[in-house]
mmCIF file of C-alpha atoms in Angstrom:
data_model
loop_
_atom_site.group_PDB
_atom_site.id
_atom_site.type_symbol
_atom_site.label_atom_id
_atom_site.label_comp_id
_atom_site.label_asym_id
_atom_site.label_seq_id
_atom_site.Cartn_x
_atom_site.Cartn_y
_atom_site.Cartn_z
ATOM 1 C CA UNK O 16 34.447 -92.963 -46.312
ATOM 2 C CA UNK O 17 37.480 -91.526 -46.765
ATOM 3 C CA UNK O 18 37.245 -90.599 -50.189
ATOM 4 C CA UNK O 19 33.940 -89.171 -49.299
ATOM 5 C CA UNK O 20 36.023 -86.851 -47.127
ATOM 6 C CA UNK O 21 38.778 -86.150 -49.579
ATOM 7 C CA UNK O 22 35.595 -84.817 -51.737
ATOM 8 C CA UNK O 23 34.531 -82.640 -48.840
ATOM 9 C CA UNK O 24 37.820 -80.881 -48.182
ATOM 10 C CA UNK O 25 38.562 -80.280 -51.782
ATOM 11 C CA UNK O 26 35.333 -78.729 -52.381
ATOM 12 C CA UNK O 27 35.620 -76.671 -49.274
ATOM 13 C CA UNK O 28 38.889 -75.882 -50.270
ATOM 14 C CA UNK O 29 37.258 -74.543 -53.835
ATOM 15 C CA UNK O 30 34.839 -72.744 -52.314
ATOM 16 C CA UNK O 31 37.351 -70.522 -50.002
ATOM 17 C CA UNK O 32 39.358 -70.315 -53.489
ATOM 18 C CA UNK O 33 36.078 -68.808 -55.282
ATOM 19 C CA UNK O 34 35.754 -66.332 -52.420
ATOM 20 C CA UNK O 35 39.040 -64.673 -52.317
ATOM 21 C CA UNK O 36 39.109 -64.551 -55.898
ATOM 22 C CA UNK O 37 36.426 -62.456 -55.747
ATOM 23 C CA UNK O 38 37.398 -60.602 -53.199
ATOM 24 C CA UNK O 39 40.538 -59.846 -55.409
ATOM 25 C CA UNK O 40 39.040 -59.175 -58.345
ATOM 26 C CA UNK O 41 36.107 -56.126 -56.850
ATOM 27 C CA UNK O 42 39.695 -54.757 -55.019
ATOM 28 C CA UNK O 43 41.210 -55.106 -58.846
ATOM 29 C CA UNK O 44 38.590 -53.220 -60.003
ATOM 30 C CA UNK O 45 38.738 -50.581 -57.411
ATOM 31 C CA UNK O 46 42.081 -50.020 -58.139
ATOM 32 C CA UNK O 47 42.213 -50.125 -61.933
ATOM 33 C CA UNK O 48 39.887 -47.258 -61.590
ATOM 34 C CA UNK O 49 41.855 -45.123 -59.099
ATOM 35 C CA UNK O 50 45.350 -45.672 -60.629
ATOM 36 C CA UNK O 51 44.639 -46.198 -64.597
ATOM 37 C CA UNK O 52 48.318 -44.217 -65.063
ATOM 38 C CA UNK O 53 49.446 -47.651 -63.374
ATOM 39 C CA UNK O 54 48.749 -49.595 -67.414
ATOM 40 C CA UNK O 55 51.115 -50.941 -68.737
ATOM 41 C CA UNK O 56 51.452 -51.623 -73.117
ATOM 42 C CA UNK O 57 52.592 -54.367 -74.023
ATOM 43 C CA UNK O 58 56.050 -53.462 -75.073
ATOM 44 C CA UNK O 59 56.816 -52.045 -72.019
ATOM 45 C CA UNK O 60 55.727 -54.753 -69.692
ATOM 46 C CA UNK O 61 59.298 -57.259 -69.727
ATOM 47 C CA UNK O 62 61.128 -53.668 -68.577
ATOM 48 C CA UNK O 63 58.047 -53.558 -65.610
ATOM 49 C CA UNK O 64 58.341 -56.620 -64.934
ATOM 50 C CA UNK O 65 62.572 -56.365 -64.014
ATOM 51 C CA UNK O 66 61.524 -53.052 -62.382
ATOM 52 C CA UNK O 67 59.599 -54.799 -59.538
ATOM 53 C CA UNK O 68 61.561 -57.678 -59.918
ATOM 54 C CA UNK O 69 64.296 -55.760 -58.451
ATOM 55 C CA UNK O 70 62.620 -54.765 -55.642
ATOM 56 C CA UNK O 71 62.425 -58.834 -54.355
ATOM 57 C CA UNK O 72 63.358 -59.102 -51.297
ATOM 58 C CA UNK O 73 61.401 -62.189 -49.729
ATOM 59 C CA UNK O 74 58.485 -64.148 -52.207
ATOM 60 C CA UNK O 75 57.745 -63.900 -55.391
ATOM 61 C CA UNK O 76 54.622 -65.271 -57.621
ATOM 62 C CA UNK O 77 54.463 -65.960 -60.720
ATOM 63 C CA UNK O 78 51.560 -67.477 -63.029
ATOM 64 C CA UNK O 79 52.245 -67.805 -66.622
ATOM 65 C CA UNK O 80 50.386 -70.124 -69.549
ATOM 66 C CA UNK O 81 53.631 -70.358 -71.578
ATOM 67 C CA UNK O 82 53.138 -69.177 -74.204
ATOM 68 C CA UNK O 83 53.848 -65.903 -72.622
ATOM 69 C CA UNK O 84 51.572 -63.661 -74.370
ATOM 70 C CA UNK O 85 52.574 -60.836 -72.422
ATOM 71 C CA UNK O 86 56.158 -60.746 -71.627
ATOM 72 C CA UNK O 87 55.454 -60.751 -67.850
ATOM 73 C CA UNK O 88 57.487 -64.139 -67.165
ATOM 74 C CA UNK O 89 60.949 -63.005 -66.194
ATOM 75 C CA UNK O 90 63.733 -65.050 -67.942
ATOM 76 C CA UNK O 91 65.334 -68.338 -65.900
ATOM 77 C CA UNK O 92 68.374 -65.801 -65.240
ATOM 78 C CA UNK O 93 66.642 -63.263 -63.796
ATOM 79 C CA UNK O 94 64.473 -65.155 -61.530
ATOM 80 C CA UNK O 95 67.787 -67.212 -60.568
ATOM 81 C CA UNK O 96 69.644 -63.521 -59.413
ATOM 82 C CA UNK O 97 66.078 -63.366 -57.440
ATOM 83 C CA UNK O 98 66.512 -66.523 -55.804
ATOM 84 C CA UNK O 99 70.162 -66.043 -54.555
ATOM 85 C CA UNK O 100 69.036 -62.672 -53.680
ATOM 86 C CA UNK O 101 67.370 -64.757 -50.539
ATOM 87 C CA UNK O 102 63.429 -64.914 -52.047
ATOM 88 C CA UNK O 103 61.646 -67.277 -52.398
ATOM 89 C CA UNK O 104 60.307 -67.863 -56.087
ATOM 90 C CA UNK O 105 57.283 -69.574 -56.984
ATOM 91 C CA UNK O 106 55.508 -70.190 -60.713
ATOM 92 C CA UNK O 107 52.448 -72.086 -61.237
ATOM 93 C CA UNK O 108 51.865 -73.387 -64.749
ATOM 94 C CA UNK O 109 48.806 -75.326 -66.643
ATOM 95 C CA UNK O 110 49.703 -79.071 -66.215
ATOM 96 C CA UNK O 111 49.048 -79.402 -70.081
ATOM 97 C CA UNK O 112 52.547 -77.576 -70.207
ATOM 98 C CA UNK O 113 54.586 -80.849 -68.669
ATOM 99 C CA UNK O 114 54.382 -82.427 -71.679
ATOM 100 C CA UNK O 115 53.998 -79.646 -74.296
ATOM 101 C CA UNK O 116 57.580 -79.636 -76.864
ATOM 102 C CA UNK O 117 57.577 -76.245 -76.036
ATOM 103 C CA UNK O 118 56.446 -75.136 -72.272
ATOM 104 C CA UNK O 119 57.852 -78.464 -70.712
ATOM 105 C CA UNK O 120 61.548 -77.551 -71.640
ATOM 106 C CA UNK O 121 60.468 -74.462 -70.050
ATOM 107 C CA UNK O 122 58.957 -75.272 -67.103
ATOM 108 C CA UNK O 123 61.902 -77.603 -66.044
ATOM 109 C CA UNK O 124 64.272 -74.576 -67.123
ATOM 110 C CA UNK O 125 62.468 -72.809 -64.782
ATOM 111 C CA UNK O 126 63.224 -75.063 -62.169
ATOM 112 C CA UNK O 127 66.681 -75.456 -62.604
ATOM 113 C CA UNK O 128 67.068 -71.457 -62.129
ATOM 114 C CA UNK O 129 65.886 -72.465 -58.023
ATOM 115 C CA UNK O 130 62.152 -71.471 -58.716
ATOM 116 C CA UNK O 131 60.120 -74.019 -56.754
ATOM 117 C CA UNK O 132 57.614 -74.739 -59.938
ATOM 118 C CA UNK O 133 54.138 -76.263 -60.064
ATOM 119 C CA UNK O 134 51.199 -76.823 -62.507
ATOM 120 C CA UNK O 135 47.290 -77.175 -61.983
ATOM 121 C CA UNK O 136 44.687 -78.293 -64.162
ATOM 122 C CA UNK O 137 43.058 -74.536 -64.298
ATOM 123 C CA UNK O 138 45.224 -71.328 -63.754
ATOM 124 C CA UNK O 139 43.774 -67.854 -63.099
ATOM 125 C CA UNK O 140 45.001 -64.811 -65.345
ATOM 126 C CA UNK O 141 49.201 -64.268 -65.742
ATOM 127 C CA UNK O 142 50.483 -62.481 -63.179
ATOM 128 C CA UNK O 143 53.889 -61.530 -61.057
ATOM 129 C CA UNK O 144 52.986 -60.612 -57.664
ATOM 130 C CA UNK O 145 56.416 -59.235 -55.428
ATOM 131 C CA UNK O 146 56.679 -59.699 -51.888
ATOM 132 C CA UNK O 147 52.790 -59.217 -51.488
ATOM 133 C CA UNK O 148 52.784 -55.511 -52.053
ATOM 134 C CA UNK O 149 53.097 -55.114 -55.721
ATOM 135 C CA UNK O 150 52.233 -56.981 -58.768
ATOM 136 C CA UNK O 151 52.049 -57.148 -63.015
ATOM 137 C CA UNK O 152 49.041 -58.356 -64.167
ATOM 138 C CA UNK O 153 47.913 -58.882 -67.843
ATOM 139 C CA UNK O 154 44.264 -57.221 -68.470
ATOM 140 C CA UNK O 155 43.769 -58.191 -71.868
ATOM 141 C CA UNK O 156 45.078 -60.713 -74.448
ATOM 142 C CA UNK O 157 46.564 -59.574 -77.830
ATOM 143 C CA UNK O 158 44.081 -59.772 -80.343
ATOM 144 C CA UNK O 159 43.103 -57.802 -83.578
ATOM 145 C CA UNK O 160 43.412 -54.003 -83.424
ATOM 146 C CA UNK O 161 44.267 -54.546 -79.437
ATOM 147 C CA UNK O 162 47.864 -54.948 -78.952
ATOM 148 C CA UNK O 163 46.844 -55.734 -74.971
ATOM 149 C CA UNK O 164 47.967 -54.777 -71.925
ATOM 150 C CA UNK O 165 48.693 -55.119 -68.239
ATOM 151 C CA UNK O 166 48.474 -53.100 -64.897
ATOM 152 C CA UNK O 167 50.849 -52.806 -62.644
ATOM 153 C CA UNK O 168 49.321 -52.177 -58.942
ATOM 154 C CA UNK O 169 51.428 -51.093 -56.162
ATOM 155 C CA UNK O 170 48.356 -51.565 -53.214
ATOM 156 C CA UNK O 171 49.731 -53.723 -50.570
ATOM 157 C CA UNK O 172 45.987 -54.546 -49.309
ATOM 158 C CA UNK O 173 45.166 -55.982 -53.144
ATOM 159 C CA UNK O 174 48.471 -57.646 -53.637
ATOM 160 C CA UNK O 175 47.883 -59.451 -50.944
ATOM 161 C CA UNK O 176 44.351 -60.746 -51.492
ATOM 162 C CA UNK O 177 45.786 -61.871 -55.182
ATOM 163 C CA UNK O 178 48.917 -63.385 -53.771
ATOM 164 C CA UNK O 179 46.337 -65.617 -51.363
ATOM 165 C CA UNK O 180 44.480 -66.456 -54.182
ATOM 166 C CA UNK O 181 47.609 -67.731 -56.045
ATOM 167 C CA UNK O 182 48.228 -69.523 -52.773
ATOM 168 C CA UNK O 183 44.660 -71.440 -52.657
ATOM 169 C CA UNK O 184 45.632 -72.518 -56.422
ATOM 170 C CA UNK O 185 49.266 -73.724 -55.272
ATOM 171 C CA UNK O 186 47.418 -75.342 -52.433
ATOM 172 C CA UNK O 187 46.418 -77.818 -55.216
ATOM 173 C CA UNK O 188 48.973 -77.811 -57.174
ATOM 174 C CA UNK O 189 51.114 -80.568 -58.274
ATOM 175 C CA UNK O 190 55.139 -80.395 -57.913
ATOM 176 C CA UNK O 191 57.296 -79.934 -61.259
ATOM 177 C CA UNK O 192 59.651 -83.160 -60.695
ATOM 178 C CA UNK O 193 62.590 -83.254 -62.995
ATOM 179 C CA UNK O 194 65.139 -86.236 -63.275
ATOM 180 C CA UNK O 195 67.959 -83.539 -64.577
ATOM 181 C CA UNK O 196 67.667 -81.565 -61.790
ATOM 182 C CA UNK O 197 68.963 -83.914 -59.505
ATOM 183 C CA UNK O 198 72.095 -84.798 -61.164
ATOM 184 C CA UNK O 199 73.309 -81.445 -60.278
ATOM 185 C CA UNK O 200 72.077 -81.551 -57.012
ATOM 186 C CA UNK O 201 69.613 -79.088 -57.587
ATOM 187 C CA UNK O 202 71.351 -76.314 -57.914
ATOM 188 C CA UNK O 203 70.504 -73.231 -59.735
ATOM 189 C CA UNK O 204 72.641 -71.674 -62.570
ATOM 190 C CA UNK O 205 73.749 -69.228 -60.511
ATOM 191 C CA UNK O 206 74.950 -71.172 -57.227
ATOM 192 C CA UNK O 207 76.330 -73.643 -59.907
ATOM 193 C CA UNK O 208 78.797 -70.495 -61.751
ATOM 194 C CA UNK O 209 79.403 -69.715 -58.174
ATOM 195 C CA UNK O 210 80.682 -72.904 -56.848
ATOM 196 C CA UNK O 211 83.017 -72.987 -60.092
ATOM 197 C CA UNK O 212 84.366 -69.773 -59.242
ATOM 198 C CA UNK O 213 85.228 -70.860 -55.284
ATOM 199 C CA UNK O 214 86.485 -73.905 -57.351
ATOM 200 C CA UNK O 215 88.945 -72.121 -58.731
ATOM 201 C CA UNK O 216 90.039 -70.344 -55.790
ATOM 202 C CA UNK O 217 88.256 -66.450 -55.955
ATOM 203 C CA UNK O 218 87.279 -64.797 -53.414
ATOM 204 C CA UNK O 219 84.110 -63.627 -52.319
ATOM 205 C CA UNK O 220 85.038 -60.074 -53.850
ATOM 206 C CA UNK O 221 85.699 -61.827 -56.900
ATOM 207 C CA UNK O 222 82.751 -63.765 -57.467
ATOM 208 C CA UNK O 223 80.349 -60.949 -56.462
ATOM 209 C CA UNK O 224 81.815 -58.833 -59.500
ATOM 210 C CA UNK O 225 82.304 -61.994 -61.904
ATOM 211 C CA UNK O 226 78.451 -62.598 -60.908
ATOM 212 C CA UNK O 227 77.887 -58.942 -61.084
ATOM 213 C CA UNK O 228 75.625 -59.658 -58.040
ATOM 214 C CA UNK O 229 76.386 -57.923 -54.031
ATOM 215 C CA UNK O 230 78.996 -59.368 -51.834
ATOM 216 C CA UNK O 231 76.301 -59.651 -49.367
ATOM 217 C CA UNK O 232 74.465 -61.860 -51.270
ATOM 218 C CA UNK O 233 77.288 -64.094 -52.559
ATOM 219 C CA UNK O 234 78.165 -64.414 -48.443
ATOM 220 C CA UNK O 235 74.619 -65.092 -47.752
ATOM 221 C CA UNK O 236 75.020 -68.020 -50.823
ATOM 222 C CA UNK O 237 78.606 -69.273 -49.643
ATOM 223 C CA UNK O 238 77.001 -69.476 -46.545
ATOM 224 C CA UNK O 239 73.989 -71.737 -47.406
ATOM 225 C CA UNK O 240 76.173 -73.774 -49.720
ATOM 226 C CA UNK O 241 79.082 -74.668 -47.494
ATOM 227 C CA UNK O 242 76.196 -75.566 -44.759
ATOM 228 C CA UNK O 243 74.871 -78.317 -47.390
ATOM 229 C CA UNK O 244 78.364 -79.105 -49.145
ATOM 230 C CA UNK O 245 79.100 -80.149 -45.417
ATOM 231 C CA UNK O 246 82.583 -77.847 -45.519
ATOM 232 C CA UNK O 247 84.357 -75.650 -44.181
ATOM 233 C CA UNK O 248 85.581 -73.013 -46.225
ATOM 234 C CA UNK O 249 84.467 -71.916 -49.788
ATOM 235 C CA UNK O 250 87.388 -73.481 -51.793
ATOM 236 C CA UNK O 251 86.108 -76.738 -49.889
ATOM 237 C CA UNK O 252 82.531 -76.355 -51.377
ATOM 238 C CA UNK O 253 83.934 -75.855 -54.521
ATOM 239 C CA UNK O 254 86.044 -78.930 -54.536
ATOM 240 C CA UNK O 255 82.984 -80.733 -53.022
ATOM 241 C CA UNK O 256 81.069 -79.987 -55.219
ATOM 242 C CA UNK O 257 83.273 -80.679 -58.477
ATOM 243 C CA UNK O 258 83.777 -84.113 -56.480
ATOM 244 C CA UNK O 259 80.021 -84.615 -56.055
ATOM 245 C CA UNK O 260 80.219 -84.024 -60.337
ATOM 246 C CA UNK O 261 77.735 -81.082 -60.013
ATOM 247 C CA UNK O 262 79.671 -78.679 -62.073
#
C-alpha cells in the first residue's frame, strides 16, 4: 500500500513538473521573441554569466551537465564570493556525473565552495537563474557551422516560472554527500581563507581587502562563524577553528 502511494505522489509530483515546464517554456518563447538583443554568443556568455552573478543578492540556480558546453557554470570561486555574499546557491547536476573522472571532482568542488549541490536522473536545459528575476540560458548546443548560444532574460514573471521548474526537479533530487567535506567542517574556501586571516589576528578591515570582498559582508560572515565556532570574538573563531584542524 504504501508503495502504491509513493507511486501516486511521484507521478503527481511529475505531472505538476510537466506543467510548469510548459508554462516556462510558451513564456520563453514569448520572450525570446520580444527581446532577441537579449542573445548571448558563446564567447561572451562566462562575462554574462559574472554580470548577473553580481547582482546575487538572495538564491541562485544553477543547472549544468558538466561538461559545460556553454561556459554558463560560474567557477567554485565565484559562486563561493556569492555564497558569503549571504545567497543561497543551488546546482543540480545529472547523477551520471557522481561517478564520472571528470564531473565528480567537480561536483564535490562545487560543494566545497558552500553551493548546496544535487543530481537527478534527467536535467532540463543549462541554465543560471538569479534571485528569480533574471537568468542565462543556453538555446542551442555547439555543433558544426553553429558555434551556439544563450539568452539572457531579465523578465521577473519568466524567471520565476523557470526557477519553479528547477525547484520541482530539486524536489527530486538527490543530495551531493562528500566525505572531504566534512573534515573541514564544511566550510567553503572562502570562510576557510577567512578564518586563517582572524587566525592570525586581522581585522575585519583587513580581511575584507585581503578577500577583496565588503566589510559588510566579512561582518555578516564573522558573524555566522563565531555563532557556530561557539566564540566570542573573531581571533577566538580563528583559534577554534585551527583547533578543530579545519584550516
Amino acid at each position: 500500500m504504501r508503495e502504491v502511494q509513493a507511486m501516486e505522489q511521484a507521478l503527481a509530483h511529475l505531472s505538476d513538473v510537466a506543467g510548469k515546464l510548459v508554462v516556462s517554456c510558451r513564456s520563453l518563447q514569448d520572450a525570446v521573441i520580444r527581446g532577441g538583443r537579449d542573445r548571448v554568443n558563446l564567447a561572451e556568455v562566462p562575462y554574462a554569466t559574472a554580470e548577473v552573478l553580481a547582482t546575487a543578492t538572495r538564491a541562485v540556480l544553477v543547472v549544468t551537465g558538466l561538461p559545460d558546453l556553454f561556459g554558463l557554470l560560474p567557477p567554485s570561486t565565484t559562486l563561493a564570493e556569492v555564497v558569503a555574499g549571504g545567497a543561497e546557491v543551488r546546482v543540480l547536476g545529472q547523477d551520471r556525473l557522481r561517478a564520472d573522472p571528470a564531473g565528480g571532482p567537480s561536483l564535490r568542488a562545487l560543494a566545497c565552495s558552500g553551493a548546496q549541490v544535487a543530481t537527478v536522473p534527467v536535467i532540463p536545459p543549462a541554465i543560471v537563474i538569479v534571485d528569480r528575476r533574471a537568468a542565462l540560458m543556453a538555446l542551442s548546443e555547439p555543433s558544426e557551422g553553429d558555434a551556439g548560444s544563450a539568452f539572457l532574460l531579465r523578465d521577473p514573471e519568466v524567471a520565476g516560472d523557470l526557477a519553479s521548474v528547477i525547484d520541482s526537479f530539486w524536489a527530486m533530487a538527490l543530495p551531493l554527500h562528500d566525505d572531504g567535506v566534512a573534515a573541514d567542517g564544511g566550510l567553503s574556501p572562502v570562510d576557510q581563507a577567512l578564518l586563517r586571516l582572524l587566525a592570525q589576528g586581522k581585522t575585519q578591515q583587513e580581511a575584507a581587502r585581503s578577500l577583496q570582498l565588503s566589510v559588510r559582508t566579512i561582518s555578516r560572515r564573522i558573524a555566522d562563524l563565531k555563532q557556530e565556532l561557539k566564540a566570542g570574538s573573531p581571533l577566538q573563531a580563528g583559534m577554534e577553528a585551527v583547533r578543530r584542524g579545519w584550516l
